[in-house]
Coordinates of C-alpha atoms in Angstrom, one line a residue:
M1 CA -0.6 0.3 0.2
M2 CA 1.1 4.3 -0.9
K3 CA 2.0 5.4 2.7
N4 CA -0.8 8.0 3.3
P5 CA 0.2 11.3 4.8
Y6 CA -2.1 12.8 7.2
Y7 CA -1.3 16.2 8.8
L8 CA -3.3 17.9 10.5
L9 CA -3.2 22.0 11.9
P10 CA -5.1 22.8 15.1
K11 CA -7.7 26.1 14.9
A12 CA -5.6 28.4 17.4
V13 CA -2.5 29.3 17.0
F14 CA -0.2 28.9 20.2
I15 CA 3.6 29.1 20.7
T16 CA 4.9 25.9 23.6
C17 CA 8.8 25.7 24.5
G18 CA 8.2 23.1 26.7
L19 CA 11.3 21.2 24.4
A20 CA 12.9 24.9 24.9
A21 CA 16.7 23.8 25.8
T22 CA 15.9 19.7 25.6
A23 CA 19.3 17.4 23.6
L24 CA 17.8 15.0 21.0
L25 CA 15.5 11.6 22.2
P26 CA 15.6 8.9 20.4
I27 CA 11.5 7.8 19.6
I28 CA 10.7 4.9 21.5
V29 CA 8.9 2.0 20.5
Q30 CA 5.7 0.6 22.5
A31 CA 4.5 -3.2 21.5
N32 CA 0.9 -5.0 20.7
D33 CA 1.2 -8.4 22.9
S34 CA 1.3 -11.4 21.7
T35 CA 1.7 -15.1 23.5
G36 CA 5.2 -16.7 23.9
Y37 CA 7.6 -17.1 26.5
V38 CA 9.8 -15.2 28.5
G39 CA 13.1 -17.7 28.1
T40 CA 16.6 -17.6 28.3
G41 CA 17.8 -16.0 25.3
G42 CA 15.5 -13.9 25.6
V43 CA 11.8 -13.5 24.9
E44 CA 10.1 -15.7 22.1
Y45 CA 7.1 -15.3 20.1
I46 CA 4.7 -17.8 18.8
K47 CA 1.9 -18.1 16.6
N48 CA -1.3 -18.8 17.8
K49 CA -3.2 -21.1 15.2
N50 CA -6.5 -20.9 17.3
I51 CA -7.1 -17.8 18.8
S52 CA -7.5 -14.6 16.9
M53 CA -7.0 -11.4 17.2
H54 CA -11.7 -10.8 17.4
S55 CA -11.1 -6.3 17.3
E56 CA -7.5 -4.1 19.0
D57 CA -9.1 -0.7 19.5
L58 CA -5.9 1.2 20.0
Y59 CA -5.6 4.4 21.9
I60 CA -2.5 6.7 21.5
S61 CA -1.5 10.4 23.2
K62 CA 1.8 11.1 24.8
D63 CA 0.0 10.3 27.6
E64 CA -1.8 8.1 27.5
I65 CA -1.5 4.6 25.5
R66 CA -5.5 2.5 25.9
V67 CA -5.8 -1.0 24.2
N68 CA -8.9 -2.9 24.2
Y69 CA -8.4 -6.6 22.7
E70 CA -11.4 -9.2 22.0
F71 CA -9.8 -12.4 21.3
K72 CA -11.7 -15.5 20.4
N73 CA -11.5 -19.2 21.3
L74 CA -11.6 -20.8 17.9
S75 CA -11.8 -24.8 19.4
N76 CA -13.3 -27.1 21.4
K77 CA -10.7 -27.1 23.7
D78 CA -10.0 -24.2 26.7
I79 CA -5.9 -22.7 25.3
T80 CA -4.0 -21.8 28.8
E81 CA -1.0 -19.1 26.9
T82 CA 1.7 -17.0 28.0
I83 CA 0.5 -13.3 26.7
L84 CA 3.0 -11.4 26.3
F85 CA 3.6 -7.7 26.8
P86 CA 7.9 -6.3 25.6
M87 CA 8.4 -2.5 26.8
P88 CA 10.5 -0.8 24.9
A89 CA 14.6 -1.1 26.0
V90 CA 16.1 1.6 27.1
P91 CA 19.7 2.8 27.3
S92 CA 22.1 2.7 31.2
F93 CA 23.1 6.1 30.6
L94 CA 19.5 9.0 30.0
D95 CA 20.0 12.3 29.4
S96 CA 18.4 14.6 31.7
D97 CA 15.7 15.3 29.9
Y98 CA 14.7 11.5 28.8
A99 CA 11.0 10.9 29.3
D100 CA 11.0 9.4 32.2
T101 CA 11.1 6.1 32.6
D102 CA 9.6 5.3 36.8
S103 CA 6.3 6.9 35.5
T104 CA 6.3 3.9 33.4
Y105 CA 7.9 1.5 35.1
D106 CA 4.7 2.4 37.5
S107 CA 1.8 2.4 35.4
F108 CA 1.6 -0.4 33.4
K109 CA -2.4 -1.8 34.3
V110 CA -4.1 -5.1 33.1
W111 CA -8.0 -6.3 33.7
V112 CA -9.2 -9.3 31.3
N113 CA -12.9 -9.8 31.3
G114 CA -13.0 -6.0 33.4
R115 CA -11.5 -8.2 36.2
A116 CA -7.8 -6.5 36.9
I117 CA -4.5 -8.9 37.1
Q118 CA -0.8 -8.3 38.4
P119 CA 1.3 -9.8 35.9
K120 CA 4.6 -10.6 36.3
L121 CA 7.8 -8.7 35.5
H122 CA 10.4 -9.1 33.8
V123 CA 13.9 -7.9 32.8
R124 CA 16.6 -8.1 30.0
T125 CA 19.8 -6.4 29.7
F126 CA 20.7 -5.5 25.7
M127 CA 24.5 -4.9 24.7
S128 CA 25.9 -4.3 20.7
P129 CA 29.2 -6.7 20.3
L130 CA 32.2 -5.5 19.7
V131 CA 33.7 -6.0 15.8
I132 CA 36.4 -4.7 14.5
E133 CA 36.5 -2.4 11.4
N134 CA 39.3 -0.4 9.3
G135 CA 41.5 -1.7 11.8
Y136 CA 39.7 0.1 14.7
S137 CA 37.1 -1.3 17.2
T138 CA 33.8 -0.3 17.2
H139 CA 30.0 -2.0 18.0
T140 CA 27.9 -3.2 16.1
D141 CA 23.8 -1.5 15.9
E142 CA 22.3 -5.2 17.0
A143 CA 22.2 -5.7 19.8
V144 CA 22.0 -8.8 22.2
D145 CA 20.2 -10.6 25.0
T146 CA 23.0 -10.2 27.8
T147 CA 20.9 -11.0 31.1
D148 CA 22.6 -14.3 31.7
I149 CA 25.8 -12.8 31.4
F150 CA 25.1 -9.6 33.5
K151 CA 23.2 -13.2 36.8
S152 CA 26.6 -15.0 36.0
C153 CA 28.3 -11.8 37.4
G154 CA 26.1 -11.1 40.2
I155 CA 23.7 -8.2 39.0
T156 CA 20.3 -8.8 40.5
D157 CA 17.0 -7.8 38.3
T158 CA 16.9 -4.8 41.0
D159 CA 20.2 -3.6 39.3
M160 CA 19.1 -4.7 36.1
L161 CA 16.1 -1.9 36.6
A162 CA 18.6 1.5 37.6
P163 CA 17.4 3.3 33.9
W164 CA 14.0 2.4 34.8
T165 CA 13.4 3.1 38.6
Y166 CA 17.0 5.5 39.4
Q167 CA 16.9 3.0 42.9
V168 CA 20.6 1.5 41.4
Y169 CA 23.3 3.9 39.4
A170 CA 24.0 2.5 36.7
E171 CA 27.0 3.4 37.6
D172 CA 27.3 1.1 40.4
V173 CA 26.2 -1.8 38.3
N174 CA 29.7 -1.3 35.8
R175 CA 32.1 -1.9 38.2
K176 CA 30.1 -4.8 39.1
L177 CA 30.7 -6.3 35.1
L178 CA 34.5 -4.6 35.2
A179 CA 34.6 -6.5 37.6
C180 CA 33.4 -10.1 36.0
D181 CA 35.6 -12.5 35.0
N182 CA 33.3 -14.0 32.3
P183 CA 35.0 -14.0 30.2
Q184 CA 31.8 -12.8 27.2
L185 CA 32.2 -9.9 28.6
T186 CA 34.7 -9.2 26.2
R187 CA 32.4 -9.5 23.4
F188 CA 31.0 -6.3 24.9
I189 CA 33.7 -3.7 26.8
K190 CA 36.8 -3.5 24.9
D191 CA 38.7 -1.1 28.1
R192 CA 37.7 -2.2 31.6
T193 CA 39.3 0.7 33.0
D194 CA 36.7 3.4 31.6
S195 CA 33.5 3.1 33.4
Y196 CA 31.6 4.1 30.6
I197 CA 30.0 1.0 29.6
F198 CA 26.6 0.8 27.3
W199 CA 23.6 -1.2 28.5
D200 CA 20.1 -1.2 27.2
S201 CA 17.7 -2.9 30.0
Q202 CA 14.1 -4.1 29.4
I203 CA 11.2 -4.7 31.2
I204 CA 8.7 -7.2 29.7
Y205 CA 4.7 -8.5 31.4
S206 CA 3.2 -11.3 31.1
W207 CA 0.5 -13.8 32.8
Q208 CA -1.3 -17.1 31.9
Q209 CA -3.9 -16.2 30.4
T210 CA -7.2 -19.2 29.9
F211 CA -8.8 -18.1 27.0
K212 CA -12.9 -20.3 27.6
A213 CA -13.8 -22.7 24.4
N214 CA -15.6 -21.0 21.7
S215 CA -16.0 -17.9 23.4
T216 CA -13.8 -13.7 23.8
T217 CA -11.9 -13.6 26.1
T218 CA -11.2 -9.2 26.9
V219 CA -8.2 -7.9 27.8
K220 CA -7.2 -4.1 28.8
H221 CA -4.4 -2.9 29.3
T222 CA -3.7 1.1 29.6
Y223 CA 0.1 2.5 30.4
A224 CA 2.6 6.5 30.2
P225 CA 4.5 6.1 27.1
L226 CA 7.6 7.1 26.6
V227 CA 8.1 10.0 24.5
G228 CA 11.5 11.0 23.2
G229 CA 12.4 14.0 21.1
S230 CA 13.4 17.6 20.3
V231 CA 14.1 21.1 19.9
H232 CA 13.6 20.9 16.0
L233 CA 13.0 18.7 13.1
G234 CA 15.0 17.9 10.6
E235 CA 14.2 17.8 7.2
E236 CA 15.4 15.0 7.1
E237 CA 13.1 13.2 9.4
F238 CA 10.2 14.8 7.3
G239 CA 9.0 10.7 5.4
N240 CA 9.7 9.0 8.6
F241 CA 5.4 10.8 8.9
C242 CA 5.0 11.5 5.9
V243 CA 5.6 15.6 7.1
D244 CA 3.8 17.5 3.1
D245 CA 4.2 20.8 2.3
Y246 CA 1.2 21.8 4.3
T247 CA 2.3 21.3 7.4
R248 CA 4.9 22.9 7.3
R249 CA 2.7 25.1 6.2
G250 CA 1.8 25.5 9.6
F251 CA 5.0 25.0 11.3
H252 CA 5.6 28.7 13.7
K253 CA 6.6 31.4 11.3
S254 CA 10.2 31.3 12.9
G255 CA 11.3 28.0 12.2
A256 CA 11.4 26.3 14.9
R257 CA 10.0 22.8 14.8
P258 CA 10.4 21.9 18.3
Y259 CA 8.5 18.3 19.0
Q260 CA 7.6 15.3 20.5
A261 CA 7.7 11.5 19.0
L262 CA 6.7 7.3 19.7
S263 CA 6.6 4.5 17.9
Y264 CA 4.1 1.7 18.1
I265 CA 5.4 -1.7 17.4
L266 CA 2.1 -3.0 15.8
T267 CA 2.6 -5.9 13.7
T268 CA 3.2 -7.7 16.7
G269 CA -0.3 -8.6 16.6
A270 CA -0.1 -10.5 13.2
N271 CA 0.4 -13.8 15.2
W272 CA -2.8 -14.3 15.7
A273 CA -5.4 -17.2 13.7
K274 CA -7.0 -15.0 11.9
P275 CA -6.8 -10.6 10.6
I276 CA -8.0 -8.8 12.9
K277 CA -11.9 -8.2 12.6
D278 CA -12.8 -5.3 13.8
F279 CA -9.3 -2.4 14.5
T280 CA -9.4 0.7 15.3
L281 CA -6.0 3.6 15.8
T282 CA -7.2 7.2 17.2
V283 CA -4.9 9.4 17.5
E284 CA -5.1 12.3 19.7
R285 CA -3.1 15.5 19.8
D286 CA -3.1 19.0 22.6
K287 CA -4.8 21.9 20.8
N288 CA -1.1 23.5 20.5
E289 CA 0.7 20.7 18.1
L290 CA 0.5 19.5 14.5
V291 CA -0.1 15.7 14.0
S292 CA 1.6 14.1 11.4
F293 CA 1.9 9.8 10.3
C294 CA 2.0 8.1 7.9
W295 CA -0.7 5.4 7.4
Q296 CA -0.8 1.9 5.7
G297 CA -3.7 0.1 4.9
K298 CA -6.5 1.3 3.5
G299 CA -8.3 2.6 6.3
K300 CA -8.9 6.0 6.1
V301 CA -8.2 8.6 9.0
K302 CA -11.3 11.1 9.7
K303 CA -11.4 14.0 12.5
I304 CA -13.9 13.3 15.7
A305 CA -13.2 16.2 17.4
P306 CA -11.1 19.3 17.4
N307 CA -8.3 17.2 18.4
T308 CA -8.8 13.6 17.8
F309 CA -8.0 11.7 14.8
Q310 CA -9.6 7.5 13.8
I311 CA -8.5 5.2 12.4
K312 CA -10.8 2.1 10.8
E313 CA -10.1 -1.5 9.0
S314 CA -11.6 -5.0 9.2
D315 CA -9.7 -8.0 8.5
F316 CA -6.7 -6.2 9.4
V317 CA -3.1 -7.8 9.1
P318 CA -0.6 -5.1 10.2
T319 CA 2.2 -5.0 8.0
H320 CA 4.4 -2.6 9.5
D321 CA 4.6 -0.2 12.8
F322 CA 3.3 2.9 14.2
D323 CA 5.7 6.7 14.3
V324 CA 3.9 9.6 15.0
I325 CA 5.2 13.1 16.0
F326 CA 3.4 15.6 17.8
V327 CA 5.2 19.9 16.6
H328 CA 4.3 21.8 18.8
K329 CA 3.1 25.2 17.6

C-alpha cells in the first residue's frame, strides 16, 4: 500500500517552549500483545492457530496508551497461553531530559474480562558486540541479550532496572561488570578501565491467560508511554512521518520545530489465527500541536473531535509499525 499522509493543523495558534534546551531523544517504541514465553535467550513469540484477535481498539496520545482487545478461542477446548507485553529497551545512561521512565514503570495496568490482574515483571539487558572495522574496534548496531551474563556477575534484577527506577546507579552496575571475570564480556567491553559502558534494560510483563473454548476473552491494558523528541525536527526526518508542504506551512514562522514522537509496534498483532476483524486506531494531540503520521492500510483517517483522529480497518493484518510525531506550535 502507498503511504497515506495525514497532517492536521490546530484551530488555535499557540507557541510552546516545552522542549526548550532538551537534547536529541530517540523515538520510543511501544508494542502489541503476543503469545509466547520468556526464555534464557530472551523473548520468544509464537503464532497461535486457534486464537484470533477479534478486535483491537488502540488509543495513542503522549500521556497514555490504552488498548482494548477481544480474543476468540476458535477451538472446542480451553487454551492456556503466556501473554507477553514488552516495554521498550532504554539505555543505561539517560540524558537529564529523557522521558520519565519511572512513571512508565509504575503505570502498566491489565484487566481481563473486566477484572484487574497482576502481571509478572521480567527484566532483560542487551549490549552491542564489538567488531573490527577498518582496523578500529566498534560496536555493531544490533544488540544481543546479555541477561545471563549480568546475572553471572552478581547483578540483580533491581540492578538491571536501574534505568527505569533509579534505585541503583548505572555506574554501580558497570563497576560490577568491570570486576566480573566472565570471559563472554570481552565480546562487549574493550577497555576494562572505562566505567562508561553501554547497555540497555528492557521490561517484559507476562501473565498466564486461559481462553475458554468457543468463547471471547477481553483484555485491556493502559500505561504511560515513553516519549522522545528534540528542540528541532530536521527535514531529513519528514519522510518518516509523511510531513508535506501543507504541514510545513503550520510550523512556527521563526523556523523552530520542537517536537515529541513515539512509535508503536503493530506487527506483533499478526501472531494470531486470523486477521484482526475490527481494528480501530485513535490518535489525540494537544490543542497547541500539529500531528503527522503515515498510515499503510486501506482505512481513511477521520477527524472525530477537534484534536482527535481515527482510523478503522476490517480484516486487518498489520505489516508495518506506527510512527507519530507531535510538533509544537
